[in-house]
Coordinates of C-alpha atoms in Angstrom, one line a residue:
M1 CA 134.4 16.7 84.2
A2 CA 133.9 19.8 82.2
A3 CA 131.3 22.4 81.0
R4 CA 131.6 22.6 77.2
G5 CA 132.9 25.9 76.0
T6 CA 134.2 27.1 79.3
R7 CA 137.3 26.6 81.5
P8 CA 137.2 22.9 82.8
V9 CA 135.9 22.6 86.2
A10 CA 138.1 20.6 88.6
A11 CA 136.4 17.9 90.7
A12 CA 137.2 19.5 94.1
P13 CA 135.1 21.2 96.6
T14 CA 136.5 24.7 96.0
Y15 CA 135.0 27.8 94.6
Q16 CA 135.3 28.1 90.9
I17 CA 134.3 30.3 87.9
L18 CA 132.5 29.5 84.7
E19 CA 133.1 32.5 82.4
Q20 CA 131.4 33.3 79.1
T21 CA 133.7 35.9 77.4
D22 CA 132.0 36.4 74.1
L23 CA 128.3 36.2 73.6
T24 CA 128.0 37.1 70.0
G25 CA 128.3 34.0 68.2
G26 CA 124.6 33.8 67.1
L27 CA 121.8 31.4 67.5
D28 CA 122.1 27.6 67.5
L29 CA 118.8 25.9 67.8
R30 CA 119.8 22.6 66.3
R31 CA 121.9 21.2 69.1
S32 CA 121.1 20.3 72.6
P33 CA 121.7 23.5 74.8
T34 CA 124.4 21.7 76.7
L35 CA 126.4 21.2 73.6
L36 CA 126.4 24.6 72.3
E37 CA 129.7 26.3 71.5
P38 CA 130.7 28.9 74.1
T39 CA 129.7 32.0 72.0
R40 CA 126.4 30.7 70.7
A41 CA 122.9 31.2 72.3
R42 CA 119.5 29.7 72.5
T43 CA 117.7 33.2 72.4
L44 CA 118.9 36.3 70.9
K45 CA 116.0 38.7 70.4
N46 CA 116.6 42.4 69.6
H47 CA 120.4 42.1 69.9
T48 CA 123.1 43.0 67.3
L49 CA 126.1 40.9 66.7
G50 CA 128.0 43.6 64.7
E51 CA 130.4 44.2 67.6
P52 CA 132.2 40.9 68.5
G53 CA 132.8 40.7 72.2
A54 CA 129.9 43.0 73.0
L55 CA 126.2 41.9 73.1
K56 CA 124.5 45.1 72.2
I57 CA 120.8 46.1 71.9
R58 CA 120.1 46.5 68.2
P59 CA 119.3 49.9 66.6
G60 CA 115.7 50.9 66.9
Y61 CA 113.0 52.2 64.5
V62 CA 110.6 55.1 64.4
D63 CA 107.5 55.9 62.3
W64 CA 108.5 57.6 58.9
S65 CA 105.3 58.3 57.3
T66 CA 103.4 61.2 59.2
T67 CA 100.0 59.5 58.9
S68 CA 98.4 56.0 58.8
L69 CA 96.4 55.2 55.7
G70 CA 94.2 52.7 57.6
S71 CA 93.9 49.6 59.7
T72 CA 94.9 47.1 57.0
G73 CA 98.4 46.4 55.8
M74 CA 100.4 47.8 53.0
Q75 CA 100.4 45.9 49.6
G76 CA 103.8 46.9 48.5
G77 CA 106.2 49.8 48.2
V78 CA 109.4 50.9 46.2
R79 CA 112.1 53.6 46.3
A80 CA 112.4 54.2 42.4
Y81 CA 115.2 56.0 40.8
L82 CA 114.5 57.7 37.5
A83 CA 116.8 59.8 35.5
S84 CA 115.7 63.1 37.0
T85 CA 114.1 62.3 40.3
Q86 CA 113.8 59.8 43.2
I87 CA 110.2 58.9 44.3
T88 CA 108.8 56.5 46.9
L89 CA 105.5 54.8 46.1
L90 CA 103.3 52.9 48.5
A91 CA 100.6 50.6 47.6
W92 CA 97.6 50.3 50.1
G93 CA 93.9 49.6 49.6
G94 CA 94.1 49.1 46.0
A95 CA 95.7 52.6 45.3
L96 CA 99.1 54.3 45.1
Y97 CA 100.4 56.9 47.3
L98 CA 103.3 59.3 46.9
P99 CA 104.9 60.5 50.1
T100 CA 107.7 63.1 50.2
D101 CA 111.2 62.3 51.0
G102 CA 110.4 63.5 54.4
G103 CA 107.5 61.1 55.0
A104 CA 104.7 63.5 54.6
L105 CA 101.9 61.3 53.3
S106 CA 98.7 62.6 51.9
T107 CA 95.6 60.4 52.1
T108 CA 94.8 61.3 48.5
P109 CA 96.0 58.6 46.1
V110 CA 97.8 59.3 42.9
L111 CA 96.4 56.2 41.3
S112 CA 93.3 54.1 42.1
G113 CA 91.7 50.9 40.7
L114 CA 94.2 48.3 41.6
T115 CA 93.5 45.1 43.5
A116 CA 92.8 45.8 47.2
T117 CA 93.8 42.2 48.3
D118 CA 96.8 40.9 46.3
P119 CA 100.3 41.9 46.7
I120 CA 101.5 44.8 44.4
H121 CA 104.9 45.0 42.8
F122 CA 106.9 47.7 40.7
I123 CA 109.5 47.8 37.9
Y124 CA 111.4 50.9 37.0
D125 CA 114.3 52.2 34.8
R126 CA 115.7 55.5 34.1
Q127 CA 112.5 56.8 32.4
L128 CA 109.5 54.9 33.7
V129 CA 108.2 53.3 36.8
A130 CA 105.3 50.7 36.4
V131 CA 103.0 49.0 38.8
L132 CA 101.8 45.3 38.4
D133 CA 99.2 43.8 40.5
S134 CA 98.2 40.5 38.8
T135 CA 94.7 41.7 38.3
S136 CA 94.5 45.0 36.3
T137 CA 96.2 46.5 33.3
P138 CA 99.8 47.7 34.3
Q139 CA 100.1 51.3 34.7
K140 CA 103.2 53.6 34.2
S141 CA 104.5 57.0 35.2
T142 CA 107.6 59.3 34.8
N143 CA 107.0 61.3 37.8
G144 CA 104.9 59.2 40.3
T145 CA 102.0 61.7 40.0
D146 CA 100.7 61.2 36.4
W147 CA 99.7 57.6 35.5
S148 CA 98.7 56.0 32.2
R149 CA 98.6 52.5 30.6
L150 CA 101.9 50.7 30.1
G151 CA 101.8 50.6 26.3
I152 CA 99.4 52.1 23.8
V153 CA 96.6 50.1 22.3
A154 CA 96.7 50.2 18.4
S155 CA 93.6 51.3 16.8
T156 CA 91.3 48.7 15.2
K157 CA 89.9 51.3 12.8
A158 CA 91.3 52.0 9.4
S159 CA 91.8 55.7 8.3
T160 CA 89.7 57.3 5.6
L161 CA 91.5 58.2 2.5
A162 CA 90.4 60.7 -0.3
L163 CA 91.9 62.5 -3.2
G164 CA 93.3 65.7 -2.3
A165 CA 94.9 68.7 -4.3
A166 CA 97.4 68.1 -7.1
A167 CA 100.7 67.0 -6.0
S168 CA 103.5 66.2 -8.6
D169 CA 105.5 64.2 -5.9
L170 CA 103.0 61.4 -5.9
S171 CA 102.9 59.3 -9.0
T172 CA 100.0 57.4 -10.6
S173 CA 100.0 54.3 -8.3
E174 CA 98.1 52.4 -5.5
F175 CA 99.0 53.3 -2.0
E176 CA 98.4 51.7 1.3
V177 CA 98.2 53.9 4.4
A178 CA 98.1 53.1 8.1
Y179 CA 98.8 55.0 11.3
T180 CA 99.9 54.7 15.0
Y181 CA 99.2 56.6 18.1
K182 CA 102.0 58.3 19.9
D183 CA 102.9 59.6 23.4
R184 CA 105.3 62.4 22.7
G185 CA 106.4 62.7 26.3
V186 CA 108.1 59.3 26.2
A187 CA 108.5 59.1 22.4
Y188 CA 106.6 55.9 22.2
E189 CA 104.2 54.7 19.5
S190 CA 101.6 51.8 19.3
D191 CA 101.5 49.2 16.7
G192 CA 100.0 50.1 13.3
S193 CA 96.3 50.4 12.4
P194 CA 94.5 48.4 9.7
V195 CA 95.7 49.6 6.3
S196 CA 93.6 51.7 3.9
T197 CA 94.1 51.6 0.2
L198 CA 93.7 54.3 -2.5
A199 CA 94.6 54.2 -6.2
L200 CA 95.8 57.5 -7.8
G201 CA 94.6 58.0 -11.4
S202 CA 96.6 61.1 -11.6
T203 CA 99.0 63.0 -9.6
A204 CA 97.2 64.2 -6.6
S205 CA 97.8 64.4 -2.8
I206 CA 96.1 62.1 -0.3
T207 CA 93.8 63.3 2.5
V208 CA 93.9 61.0 5.4
H209 CA 91.3 61.2 8.1
V210 CA 92.4 59.4 11.3
P211 CA 90.0 58.4 14.2
N212 CA 91.3 60.1 17.4
S213 CA 92.4 58.0 20.4
T214 CA 90.4 58.2 23.6
D215 CA 93.8 57.3 25.7
A216 CA 94.8 60.5 27.6
Q217 CA 98.4 59.6 27.0
V218 CA 98.1 59.8 23.3
D219 CA 98.9 63.3 21.9
A220 CA 100.2 62.6 18.3
V221 CA 99.4 60.5 15.3
V222 CA 102.1 59.0 12.9
L223 CA 101.3 58.2 9.4
Y224 CA 102.9 55.3 7.4
A225 CA 102.5 54.4 3.8
R226 CA 103.8 52.2 0.9
N227 CA 103.7 52.4 -2.9
K228 CA 102.2 48.9 -3.8
T229 CA 102.7 49.6 -7.5
A230 CA 106.3 50.3 -7.0
G231 CA 106.8 47.1 -5.2
E232 CA 107.4 48.4 -1.7
T233 CA 106.8 45.7 0.9
V234 CA 106.7 47.6 4.1
L235 CA 105.0 50.7 5.4
R236 CA 107.3 53.6 6.2
K237 CA 106.9 56.8 8.1
V238 CA 105.5 59.5 6.2
S239 CA 104.7 62.4 8.7
S240 CA 103.4 62.9 12.3
G241 CA 101.2 65.5 13.8
G242 CA 99.2 66.2 17.0
Q243 CA 95.6 65.0 17.5
S244 CA 93.1 67.8 16.8
S245 CA 89.9 68.4 18.6
G246 CA 86.9 66.2 17.6
A247 CA 86.5 62.6 16.6
S248 CA 89.2 62.5 14.1
S249 CA 92.2 64.3 12.8
T250 CA 93.1 65.2 9.1
F251 CA 96.5 64.9 7.5
V252 CA 97.8 65.3 3.9
I253 CA 100.4 63.2 2.0
A254 CA 101.8 65.1 -0.7
S255 CA 105.1 63.2 -1.3
S256 CA 106.3 59.6 -1.5
A257 CA 109.8 60.3 -0.5
W258 CA 109.8 57.9 2.4
S259 CA 112.0 55.0 1.2
A260 CA 114.7 55.7 3.9
N261 CA 112.3 56.3 6.7
T262 CA 111.6 53.9 9.5
E263 CA 109.2 51.0 9.3
I264 CA 105.8 50.9 11.1
P265 CA 106.1 49.1 14.5
T266 CA 104.8 45.6 14.6
T267 CA 106.0 44.5 18.1
H268 CA 104.6 47.3 20.2
G269 CA 101.6 45.5 21.8
P270 CA 100.4 46.8 25.2
A271 CA 101.5 45.1 28.4
P272 CA 99.3 42.1 29.3
I273 CA 98.3 41.7 32.9
L274 CA 101.4 40.9 34.9
A275 CA 102.3 39.7 38.4
F276 CA 105.9 41.0 39.0
G277 CA 109.1 41.6 37.0
V278 CA 112.6 42.9 36.7
N279 CA 114.7 45.2 34.4
W280 CA 117.6 43.0 32.8
K281 CA 119.6 43.4 29.5
N282 CA 117.8 46.5 28.4
R283 CA 114.4 44.8 28.5
W284 CA 111.8 44.3 31.1
W285 CA 110.8 40.8 32.1
A286 CA 107.7 40.0 33.9
R287 CA 105.6 36.8 34.9
D288 CA 102.3 36.4 33.4
A289 CA 99.5 36.7 35.9
T290 CA 97.7 33.7 34.7
V291 CA 100.1 31.3 33.3
G292 CA 102.5 30.8 36.2
N293 CA 105.6 29.5 34.3
R294 CA 105.2 32.2 31.4
L295 CA 107.9 34.8 31.3
Y296 CA 107.2 37.9 29.0
F297 CA 109.9 40.2 27.9
T298 CA 109.8 43.5 26.0
E299 CA 111.3 44.8 22.8
L300 CA 115.0 46.0 23.2
F301 CA 115.1 49.5 24.9
Q302 CA 111.2 49.6 24.7
P303 CA 109.7 48.8 28.2
Q304 CA 106.3 49.6 26.9
A305 CA 106.5 47.2 23.9
W306 CA 105.1 43.8 25.0
Y307 CA 104.9 41.8 21.8
A308 CA 102.4 38.8 22.2
L309 CA 104.9 36.3 21.0
Y310 CA 107.8 37.6 23.2
Y311 CA 107.7 35.0 26.0
I312 CA 109.5 32.0 27.4
D313 CA 107.7 29.1 29.1
I314 CA 109.9 27.9 31.9
P315 CA 110.1 24.0 31.8
F316 CA 109.4 23.6 35.5
E317 CA 108.7 20.2 37.0
R318 CA 106.0 19.1 39.3
G319 CA 103.7 21.9 38.3
D320 CA 105.9 24.7 39.5
E321 CA 105.7 28.3 38.6
I322 CA 107.7 31.4 38.6
T323 CA 108.1 32.7 42.2
A324 CA 110.9 35.2 42.0
M325 CA 113.4 36.7 39.6
V326 CA 117.0 38.2 40.2
P327 CA 119.1 39.8 37.5
Q328 CA 122.9 39.1 38.1
G329 CA 125.3 40.2 35.5
D330 CA 124.8 38.2 32.3
T331 CA 122.4 35.8 34.0
L332 CA 118.7 36.2 35.0
L333 CA 117.9 33.8 37.7
V334 CA 114.2 32.6 37.4
F335 CA 113.2 30.9 40.6
G336 CA 110.3 28.5 41.0
G337 CA 109.1 27.0 44.2
T338 CA 111.6 24.1 44.1
K339 CA 114.5 25.1 41.7
P340 CA 115.8 27.9 39.5
Y341 CA 116.4 28.2 35.8
L342 CA 119.2 30.4 34.3
I343 CA 118.4 32.7 31.3
I344 CA 121.9 33.5 30.1
G345 CA 122.4 36.4 27.7
A346 CA 125.9 37.3 26.4
T347 CA 124.1 40.3 24.6
S348 CA 120.7 41.9 24.7
L349 CA 119.7 39.8 21.5
D350 CA 120.7 36.3 22.4
F351 CA 119.3 34.3 25.3
E352 CA 119.7 30.7 26.5
V353 CA 117.6 29.0 29.1
R354 CA 119.3 26.4 31.2
P355 CA 118.3 24.5 34.3
S356 CA 120.7 24.9 37.3
A357 CA 122.1 21.5 38.5
A358 CA 123.9 23.3 41.4
A359 CA 120.9 24.9 42.9
Q360 CA 119.2 22.9 45.7
A361 CA 116.0 25.0 46.2
G362 CA 113.8 27.8 44.9
A363 CA 112.3 30.7 46.4
L364 CA 109.0 31.3 48.5
G365 CA 107.9 34.5 46.8
P366 CA 109.0 37.6 44.7
R367 CA 110.4 39.4 47.8
A368 CA 112.3 36.4 49.3
V369 CA 115.4 36.9 47.3
E370 CA 118.3 39.4 47.6
V371 CA 121.7 40.0 45.9
V372 CA 124.6 40.1 48.5
E373 CA 128.0 40.9 47.1
Q374 CA 128.5 38.2 44.4
G375 CA 125.9 35.9 45.4
V376 CA 122.0 35.6 45.5
L377 CA 120.2 34.7 48.8
H378 CA 117.0 32.9 48.4
A379 CA 114.6 31.9 51.0
A380 CA 112.9 28.5 50.2
A381 CA 110.9 25.8 51.9
E382 CA 114.2 23.9 52.4
G383 CA 115.9 26.8 54.1
V384 CA 118.0 30.0 53.4
F385 CA 120.6 29.5 50.6
L386 CA 123.4 31.4 49.0
F387 CA 123.7 30.8 45.3
D388 CA 126.9 32.0 43.5
G389 CA 126.2 30.5 40.2
A390 CA 128.2 27.4 40.8
T391 CA 127.0 26.1 44.2
D392 CA 124.0 26.6 46.6
Q393 CA 125.2 26.9 50.2
L394 CA 122.7 26.4 53.1
L395 CA 123.0 29.2 55.7
S396 CA 120.0 28.3 57.9
F397 CA 121.3 25.1 59.4
D398 CA 121.7 26.4 62.8
I399 CA 118.2 27.8 62.9
E400 CA 116.7 24.7 61.1
P401 CA 114.1 23.9 63.8
G402 CA 112.7 27.5 63.6
W403 CA 112.7 27.4 59.8
R404 CA 110.9 24.1 59.8
D405 CA 108.3 25.5 62.3
L406 CA 107.7 28.4 59.8
I407 CA 107.2 26.2 56.8
T408 CA 105.1 23.6 58.6
N409 CA 102.7 26.0 60.2
S410 CA 102.3 28.7 57.7
A411 CA 99.9 28.8 54.7
S412 CA 101.3 29.1 51.2
T413 CA 99.8 32.6 50.8
A414 CA 101.7 33.8 53.9
L415 CA 105.0 32.1 52.9
S416 CA 104.7 33.9 49.4
G417 CA 104.9 37.2 51.4
V418 CA 108.2 36.5 53.0
A419 CA 110.5 39.4 52.4
M420 CA 114.3 39.8 52.4
V421 CA 116.7 42.8 52.3
Y422 CA 120.4 43.5 52.7
D423 CA 121.0 46.4 55.0
Y424 CA 124.5 47.2 53.9
L425 CA 125.1 50.0 56.5
Q426 CA 124.5 47.4 59.3
K427 CA 125.9 44.5 57.3
E428 CA 122.8 42.6 58.0
V429 CA 120.4 40.4 55.9
R430 CA 116.9 40.8 57.4
I431 CA 114.2 38.2 56.6
A432 CA 110.5 39.2 57.6
V433 CA 108.5 36.1 58.3
P434 CA 104.9 35.5 59.3
R435 CA 105.7 33.1 62.0
L436 CA 108.8 33.4 64.3
Y437 CA 110.1 30.5 66.3
P438 CA 109.2 30.0 69.2
S439 CA 106.7 32.8 69.7
G440 CA 104.7 31.8 66.7
V441 CA 103.9 35.4 65.7
R442 CA 105.5 37.8 63.1
G443 CA 109.2 38.7 63.4
E444 CA 112.5 38.7 61.6
W445 CA 115.4 36.3 61.1
V446 CA 118.5 38.5 60.9
L447 CA 121.9 37.1 59.5
D448 CA 124.8 39.3 60.7
L449 CA 127.5 39.3 58.0
T450 CA 130.2 41.0 60.2
R451 CA 130.1 38.2 62.8
T452 CA 129.5 35.5 60.1
R453 CA 132.8 36.5 58.5
E454 CA 134.6 36.8 61.9
G455 CA 133.5 33.3 62.9
Q456 CA 133.2 31.6 59.6
T457 CA 129.8 30.4 60.7
P458 CA 126.4 32.0 59.9
A459 CA 125.5 34.1 62.8
W460 CA 121.6 34.5 63.3
T461 CA 119.5 36.7 65.6
T462 CA 115.9 37.5 65.8
T463 CA 113.7 40.6 66.2
D464 CA 110.0 41.1 67.2
R465 CA 109.3 43.4 64.3
S466 CA 106.2 42.9 62.4
I467 CA 107.2 43.7 58.9
G468 CA 105.5 43.1 55.4
G469 CA 108.2 44.3 53.2
Y470 CA 111.2 46.6 52.8
M471 CA 112.2 49.7 50.7
P472 CA 116.0 50.3 50.6
W473 CA 117.2 53.7 49.7
N474 CA 120.3 52.4 47.8
G475 CA 120.5 54.6 44.6
D476 CA 121.5 58.0 43.9
E477 CA 120.2 60.1 46.8
P478 CA 121.1 63.8 46.4
S479 CA 120.1 64.6 50.0
A480 CA 122.8 64.0 52.7
G481 CA 121.8 61.1 55.1
N482 CA 119.3 59.5 52.6
R483 CA 121.8 57.0 51.1
G484 CA 121.4 53.7 52.8
M485 CA 118.3 54.5 54.6
L486 CA 116.0 51.5 55.1
L487 CA 112.2 51.7 55.1
S488 CA 109.6 49.0 55.9
W489 CA 106.0 48.8 55.6
S490 CA 103.5 47.2 58.1
P491 CA 101.5 44.1 57.2
T492 CA 98.7 45.1 59.6
A493 CA 98.5 48.9 59.1
G494 CA 98.9 51.5 56.5
R495 CA 102.3 52.9 58.0
V496 CA 105.8 53.0 57.0
S497 CA 108.8 52.8 59.6
R498 CA 112.4 53.8 59.3
E499 CA 114.6 50.8 60.4
S500 CA 117.9 50.7 62.1
Y501 CA 117.5 54.2 63.3
G502 CA 117.9 55.5 66.9
T503 CA 117.7 53.4 70.2
T504 CA 114.1 53.2 70.7
A505 CA 111.0 51.2 69.5
N506 CA 109.2 54.2 68.0
S507 CA 109.7 56.2 71.2
S508 CA 108.9 53.0 73.4
N509 CA 111.3 50.7 75.0
M510 CA 113.3 48.2 73.2
V511 CA 112.9 44.8 74.6
A512 CA 115.9 42.3 74.3
E513 CA 116.3 38.8 75.5
F514 CA 119.2 36.5 75.7
E515 CA 119.8 32.8 76.8
G516 CA 123.0 31.4 76.9
P517 CA 124.6 27.8 76.5
H518 CA 123.7 25.4 79.2
F519 CA 126.7 24.5 81.6
T520 CA 126.7 20.9 82.4
M521 CA 128.4 19.2 85.3
G522 CA 127.9 15.8 84.0
L523 CA 127.0 13.4 86.7
H524 CA 128.3 15.7 89.4
R525 CA 126.1 18.2 91.2
A526 CA 127.2 21.6 92.0
R527 CA 126.2 24.4 94.3
F528 CA 125.9 27.6 92.1
V529 CA 126.9 30.3 94.5
D530 CA 126.9 33.7 92.6
L531 CA 126.7 35.5 89.3
H532 CA 129.0 38.1 87.8
L533 CA 128.2 40.6 85.0
D534 CA 130.5 42.9 83.2
Y535 CA 128.4 45.6 81.2
E536 CA 128.4 49.2 80.0
P537 CA 126.2 51.5 82.1
H538 CA 123.0 52.8 80.6
G539 CA 119.5 53.7 81.4
G540 CA 116.8 51.1 81.4
A541 CA 115.8 48.0 83.3
F542 CA 118.1 44.9 83.3
A543 CA 117.4 41.6 84.9
A544 CA 119.1 38.2 84.8
E545 CA 117.5 34.8 85.6
V546 CA 119.6 31.7 86.5
V547 CA 118.1 28.5 85.8
V548 CA 119.3 25.3 87.4
D549 CA 118.2 21.9 86.2
Q550 CA 115.3 23.7 84.5
V551 CA 114.2 25.3 87.7
S552 CA 114.3 29.2 87.7
Q553 CA 116.0 30.9 90.6
G554 CA 114.0 34.0 89.9
A555 CA 114.8 37.0 88.1
I556 CA 117.3 39.5 89.6
S557 CA 117.2 43.1 88.9
F558 CA 120.4 45.2 88.5
S559 CA 120.9 48.8 88.7
I560 CA 122.9 49.3 85.3
G561 CA 123.9 53.0 85.9
G562 CA 121.1 54.8 84.3
A563 CA 121.4 57.6 87.0
A564 CA 125.0 57.4 87.5
S565 CA 127.5 59.9 86.3
V566 CA 130.1 58.4 83.9
Y567 CA 133.0 59.3 81.8
G568 CA 134.2 62.1 84.2
T569 CA 130.9 64.0 84.3
A570 CA 130.5 63.8 88.1
V571 CA 131.0 67.2 89.6
Y572 CA 131.5 68.0 93.3
G573 CA 132.3 71.5 94.3
T574 CA 134.8 72.6 91.6
G575 CA 136.4 69.2 91.2
T576 CA 135.4 66.5 88.5
Y577 CA 135.5 63.0 89.6
G578 CA 136.4 60.4 87.0
G579 CA 133.7 58.0 85.9
A580 CA 133.7 54.4 84.3
G581 CA 132.5 53.4 81.0
R582 CA 132.4 49.7 82.0
L583 CA 131.1 48.3 85.3
K584 CA 130.8 45.0 87.2
A585 CA 127.6 43.7 88.7
Y586 CA 127.4 41.0 91.3
T587 CA 124.7 39.0 93.1
E588 CA 124.6 35.9 95.1
L589 CA 122.3 33.1 94.2
P590 CA 119.8 31.3 96.6
L591 CA 120.5 28.0 98.2
T592 CA 118.1 26.3 95.8
A593 CA 120.7 26.9 93.0
D594 CA 122.0 23.3 93.3
G595 CA 122.1 20.9 90.4
R596 CA 124.0 19.5 87.4
T597 CA 123.1 22.2 84.7
A598 CA 122.8 25.8 84.8
W599 CA 122.1 28.6 82.4
I600 CA 121.5 32.3 82.3
K601 CA 118.7 34.4 80.7
T602 CA 118.8 38.1 80.6
S603 CA 116.4 40.8 79.6
Y604 CA 116.6 44.4 78.9
S605 CA 114.0 47.1 78.6
G606 CA 114.9 50.6 77.7
Q607 CA 115.9 53.2 75.2
E608 CA 119.6 53.1 75.1
A609 CA 122.4 50.9 73.4
F610 CA 123.0 48.8 76.5
K611 CA 125.9 46.3 76.3
V612 CA 126.9 43.2 78.1
F613 CA 130.4 42.0 77.7
T614 CA 130.6 38.9 79.7
Y615 CA 129.1 37.0 82.6
A616 CA 130.4 34.2 85.0
L617 CA 128.7 31.7 87.3
G618 CA 130.5 30.8 90.5
L619 CA 130.1 27.3 91.9
V620 CA 131.3 24.6 94.1
P621 CA 131.2 21.2 92.7
E622 CA 130.8 17.8 94.4
T623 CA 133.9 15.7 94.5
Q624 CA 132.1 12.5 93.0
P625 CA 128.8 11.6 91.6
R626 CA 126.0 10.5 94.1
R627 CA 125.6 6.9 94.6
F628 CA 121.8 6.7 94.8
T629 CA 118.9 7.2 92.5
E630 CA 117.2 10.5 93.1

């Protein structure tokens, strides 16, 4: 007779000990509780596994934003790293807000007019950050404060041409003239306007009247021309100048020495309405808001140039559509709901689309993917997988009942909002879900990579955090302490929190729960006599509950040393008494603690990093099974 995972119990009526020496193996919801490995658990809420051998209360969180924008949830957020600055953008109520790096948040938006109901996503590179909302025209900014359309709409009006003063540099020929609008701040032009034609009967200059743009970002006009008579086939740049006040601006062409100049743009269309996107291979890639399997990409090094024919229709099966994208080296992983496709680019000019035979599943939504070391984690209906380009490894096997509960009982719109992030300081992957098993309310699945590497088995825990999405500060942060900071936004309020910070739940108590493996005596009954606990003294309230044959023996509260002096701090007179950083708690169990199975539940409520190292149940077993039916 033996209890699995513990020291075997002898079938003798003598006092014996069942010890649990390591409580940090993670959750196992798939096996029967009596078959759990000795380090595994049935419940691990708000615990961290990062210190093998010590079950510790996980780091807390605090409000980061100074104010709440309202009683509805955030729609998105990003920490964007531009060449000269770092900015945080928050989307709430169909508008964008720009908090300071210290969390000071004005209720005056920097951009309005976005959708107030759908998720909002962002793309950025060294120069621009853009916002995409599946409904309105994408907008861009270079500083987070000033916003304009992503791309410039070409004029539909031709310029007006007239003969000007004599100019010996222009020969007697027929000329075509067109123009583009330009934003000098980012050195970007629109496509060309319709052409105007003028034939010169003698040497003369050409006066060009250009209709001014009403787009606030346009501050210049660029003229292009070609000599049709001389056989020129393309329009080339002649000159540029700023827009003058009024309905039009006037320019003069006095020379035709443009044969070596740049050609007029033809692939600089404005961005269509887009859902979400990424930056990869010196281009921006984004999913069309209407055609679910259509992936647009920009001109090389031109994130505002969205040529209408620059797109790929991913050949998904079963009516699938693009749900997420992840750049990984020379490969762009384009996930559908059921499988990914790979866009492979050896250079920025040559791309190949391939299905991935090795991948087993897709992704639930744009935020349900994350790069971890050399692999891509993706949360799908089938589970949580790690894709390394060759194989797709299932990581959620041990929490399968909980993941199945999420997929079965959540609407597709809720599942599309599942968010994932890698907190590299804590070495954790956190997955915010709309339904956490078994509570049925919002929470997180947490994969501890430290313990996973130690035990070679995925080690999962849970939290009770209600999170809509994450904003990791993982770029160039000039201020000390900012690198590695993790922010999250609420799905039910216009507020942002700082994660993995401090030891409190935003100045309230952290509440942690644990349920260990179930010890089984087989056919023998045992009298469970007492409980031993090894812990680190801290403030807070701690209780343990022993359950025998599914009958609770009542919660037993322990004094865990919150008011005791430790580490040599106790002073009496002029002498200092030594303390202890690790103590033992003991309690006897009631006479009703008699049965064939037993397990322990613990709960902690407090504001300190309390630890439990080990526990043990003392028992006296029967010598042989009872010979009657109970």
